[in-house]
Coordinates of C-alpha atoms in Angstrom, one line a residue:
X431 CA 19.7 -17.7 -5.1
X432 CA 19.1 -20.7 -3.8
X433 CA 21.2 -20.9 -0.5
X434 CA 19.6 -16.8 0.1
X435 CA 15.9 -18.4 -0.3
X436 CA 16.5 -21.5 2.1
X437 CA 18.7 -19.4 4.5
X438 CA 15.8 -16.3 4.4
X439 CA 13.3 -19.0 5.3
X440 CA 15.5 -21.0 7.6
X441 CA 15.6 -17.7 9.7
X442 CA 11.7 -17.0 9.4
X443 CA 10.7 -20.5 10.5
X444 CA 13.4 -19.9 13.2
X445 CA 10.4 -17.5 14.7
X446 CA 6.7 -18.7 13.3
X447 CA 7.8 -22.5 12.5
X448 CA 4.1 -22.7 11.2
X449 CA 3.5 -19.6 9.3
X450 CA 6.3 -19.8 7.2
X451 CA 4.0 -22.1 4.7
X452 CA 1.7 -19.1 5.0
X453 CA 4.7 -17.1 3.6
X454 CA 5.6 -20.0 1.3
X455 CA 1.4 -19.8 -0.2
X456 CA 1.6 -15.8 -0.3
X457 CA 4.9 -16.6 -2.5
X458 CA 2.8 -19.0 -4.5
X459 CA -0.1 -16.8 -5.2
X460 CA 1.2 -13.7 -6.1
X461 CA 4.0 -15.6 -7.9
X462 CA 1.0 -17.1 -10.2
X463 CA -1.3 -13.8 -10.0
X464 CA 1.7 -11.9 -11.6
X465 CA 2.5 -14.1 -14.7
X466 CA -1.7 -14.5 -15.1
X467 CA -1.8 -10.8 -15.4
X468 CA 1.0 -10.7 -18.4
X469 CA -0.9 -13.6 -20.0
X470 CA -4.2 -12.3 -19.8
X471 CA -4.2 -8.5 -20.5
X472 CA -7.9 -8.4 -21.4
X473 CA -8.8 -10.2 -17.5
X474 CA -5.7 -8.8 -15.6
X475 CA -7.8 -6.1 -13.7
X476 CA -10.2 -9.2 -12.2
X477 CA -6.7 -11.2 -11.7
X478 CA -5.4 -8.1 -10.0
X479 CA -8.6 -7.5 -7.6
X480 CA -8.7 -11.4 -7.0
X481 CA -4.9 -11.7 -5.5
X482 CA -5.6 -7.9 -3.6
X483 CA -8.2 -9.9 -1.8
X484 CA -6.7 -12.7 -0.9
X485 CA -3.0 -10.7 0.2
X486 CA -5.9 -8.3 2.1
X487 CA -7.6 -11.0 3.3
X488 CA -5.1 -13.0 5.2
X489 CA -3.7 -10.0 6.5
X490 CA -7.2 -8.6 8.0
X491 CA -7.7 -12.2 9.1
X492 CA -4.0 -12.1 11.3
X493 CA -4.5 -8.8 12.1
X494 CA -8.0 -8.1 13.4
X495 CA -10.3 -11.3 13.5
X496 CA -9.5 -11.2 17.1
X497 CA -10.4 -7.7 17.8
X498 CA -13.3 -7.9 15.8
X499 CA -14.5 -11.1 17.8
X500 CA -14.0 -9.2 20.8
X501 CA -15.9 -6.1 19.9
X502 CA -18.6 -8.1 18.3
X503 CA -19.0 -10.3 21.5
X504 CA -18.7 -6.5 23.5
X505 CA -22.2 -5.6 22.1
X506 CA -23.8 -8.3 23.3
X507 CA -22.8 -9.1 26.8
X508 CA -24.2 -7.7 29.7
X509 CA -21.4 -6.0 31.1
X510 CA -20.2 -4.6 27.8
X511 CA -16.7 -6.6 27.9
X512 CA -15.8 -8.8 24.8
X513 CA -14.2 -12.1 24.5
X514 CA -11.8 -13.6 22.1
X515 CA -13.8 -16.3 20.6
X516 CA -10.7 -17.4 18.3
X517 CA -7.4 -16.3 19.4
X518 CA -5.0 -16.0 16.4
X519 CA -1.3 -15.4 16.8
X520 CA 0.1 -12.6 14.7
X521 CA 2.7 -14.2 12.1
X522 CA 5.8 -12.2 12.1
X523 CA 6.5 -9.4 9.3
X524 CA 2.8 -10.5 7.4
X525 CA 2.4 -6.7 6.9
X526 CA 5.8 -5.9 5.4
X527 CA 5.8 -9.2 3.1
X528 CA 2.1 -8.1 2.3
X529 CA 2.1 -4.7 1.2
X530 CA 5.9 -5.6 -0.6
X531 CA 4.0 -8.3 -2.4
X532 CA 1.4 -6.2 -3.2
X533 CA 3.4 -3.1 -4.5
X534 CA 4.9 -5.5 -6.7
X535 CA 1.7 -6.9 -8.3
X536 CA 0.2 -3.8 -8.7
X537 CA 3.7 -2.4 -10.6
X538 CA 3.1 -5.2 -13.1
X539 CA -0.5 -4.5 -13.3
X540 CA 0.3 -0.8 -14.2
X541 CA 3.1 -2.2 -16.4
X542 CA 5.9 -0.2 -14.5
X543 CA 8.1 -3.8 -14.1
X544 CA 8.8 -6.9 -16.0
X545 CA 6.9 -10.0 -14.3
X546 CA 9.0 -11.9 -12.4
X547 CA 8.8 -15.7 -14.1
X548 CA 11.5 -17.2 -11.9
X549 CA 9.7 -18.5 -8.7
X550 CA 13.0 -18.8 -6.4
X551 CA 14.0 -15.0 -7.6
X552 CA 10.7 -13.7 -7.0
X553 CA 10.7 -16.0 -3.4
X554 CA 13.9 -14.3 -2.4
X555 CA 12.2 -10.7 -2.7
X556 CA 9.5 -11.7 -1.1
X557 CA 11.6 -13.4 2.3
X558 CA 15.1 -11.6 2.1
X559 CA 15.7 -11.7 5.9
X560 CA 17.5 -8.8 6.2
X561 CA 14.7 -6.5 5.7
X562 CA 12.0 -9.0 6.1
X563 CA 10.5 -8.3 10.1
X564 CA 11.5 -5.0 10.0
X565 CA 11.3 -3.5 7.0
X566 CA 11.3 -0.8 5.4
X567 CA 8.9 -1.7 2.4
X568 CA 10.8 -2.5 -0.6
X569 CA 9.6 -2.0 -3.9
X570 CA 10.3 -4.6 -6.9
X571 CA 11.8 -1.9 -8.8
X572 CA 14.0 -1.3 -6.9
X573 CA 15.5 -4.5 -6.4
X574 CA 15.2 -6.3 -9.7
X575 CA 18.6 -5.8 -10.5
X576 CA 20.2 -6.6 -7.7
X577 CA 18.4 -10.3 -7.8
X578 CA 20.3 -10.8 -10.5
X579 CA 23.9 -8.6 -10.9
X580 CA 25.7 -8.0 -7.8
X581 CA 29.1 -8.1 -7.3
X582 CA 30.6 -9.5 -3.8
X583 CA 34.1 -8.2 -2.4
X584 CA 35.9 -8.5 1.0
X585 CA 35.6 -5.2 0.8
X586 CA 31.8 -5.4 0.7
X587 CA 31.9 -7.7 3.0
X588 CA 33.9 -6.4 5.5
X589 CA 31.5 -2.6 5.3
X590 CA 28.3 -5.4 6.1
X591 CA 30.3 -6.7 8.9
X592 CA 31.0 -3.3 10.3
X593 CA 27.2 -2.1 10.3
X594 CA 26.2 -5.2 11.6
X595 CA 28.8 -4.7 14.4
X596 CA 27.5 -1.5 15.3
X597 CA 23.9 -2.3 15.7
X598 CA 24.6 -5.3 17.6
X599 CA 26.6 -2.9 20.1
X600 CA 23.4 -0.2 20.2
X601 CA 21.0 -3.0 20.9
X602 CA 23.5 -4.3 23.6
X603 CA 24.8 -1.5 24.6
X604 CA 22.6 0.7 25.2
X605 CA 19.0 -0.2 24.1
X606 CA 18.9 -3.3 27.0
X607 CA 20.3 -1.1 29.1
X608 CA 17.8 1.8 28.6
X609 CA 15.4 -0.5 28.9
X610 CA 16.1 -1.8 32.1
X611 CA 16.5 1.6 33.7
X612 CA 13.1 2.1 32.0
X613 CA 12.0 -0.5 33.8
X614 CA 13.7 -0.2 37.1
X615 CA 12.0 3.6 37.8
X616 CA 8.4 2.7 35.8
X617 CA 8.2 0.1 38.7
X618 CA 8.6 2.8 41.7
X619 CA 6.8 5.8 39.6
X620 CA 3.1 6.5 40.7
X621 CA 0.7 5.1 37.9
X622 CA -0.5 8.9 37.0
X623 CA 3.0 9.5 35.9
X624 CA 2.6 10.5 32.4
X625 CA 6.2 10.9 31.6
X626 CA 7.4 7.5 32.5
X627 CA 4.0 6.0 30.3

């Protein structure tokens, strides 16, 4: 668990140097907010609305300060064109570990999973690389067991290897290559060509 937590956020940092420590205080939070809500059945629904606001929060902050600024600004300038008083970068995957993180606390909210009470366990959920910027959305549930019984085989391995293998050579292959014919005859079409847009 340990070398799949620092190798997860090895990779994110690889990307948003920065927002990994956002990542690291999401872990943190909802990490605390779950074990609060076993411990305190009577409170857990304020527990639960407190750590939906603040997983909410930071993503509506990433997300759409900007575009709020700018729309915001829109109404009151002359010309009716906003400005970006604050720019703020996007960290990559927030909405994937966000809504993960948040499946997960409401599951123990509702009861339907055990809380998670080791932090590195519940860290790897939270940044496991392989699914991390791209998703899909995984829920708790369904990886509980695998944090903890797996079995590893050349075998195993060797299948990982293969799929790996063959996405590299779509990407590669053919995506960059589609993309620069893409690009190639969007340059010479007309603007009012729909099909190309």
């Amino acid at each position: 668990t340990y070398g799949s937590v620092f190798f997860s956020l090895l990779f994110y940092a690889w990307g948003e140097s920065l927002y990994v420590f956002l990542m690291l205080f999401s872990v943190a939070v909802n990490f605390t907010g779950g074990i609060l809500i076993e411990k305190y059945q009577t409170r857990k629904k304020k527990i639960l609305v407190a750590t939906l606001i603040i997983n909410l929060g930071l993503l509506g902050y990433f997300k759409y300060f900007g575009t709020l600024t700018e729309a915001i600004t829109g109404l009151f300038s002359a010309d009716g064109t906003g400005t970006t008083l604050f720019q703020v970068a996007l960290p990559i995957g927030i909405s994937f570990y966000t809504f993960q993180i948040l499946s997960y606390i409401i599951d123990v909210y509702r009861g339907n999973v055990k809380v998670q009470k080791n932090l590195l366990d519940f860290a790897l959920y939270v940044t496991m690389f392989p699914q991390l910027i791209a998703g899909p959305i995984v829920k708790y549930a369904e990886i509980d067991e695998q944090l903890h019984v797996r079995t590893e085989s050349i075998g195993k391995f060797g299948d990982g290897a293969m799929f790996f293998i063959r996405g590299l050579a779509k990407k590669v292959l053919l995506a960059n290559t589609i993309g620069m014919v893409y690009t190639d005859v969007a340059a010479m079409a007309p603007e009012d060509v729909s099909v190309v847009t």
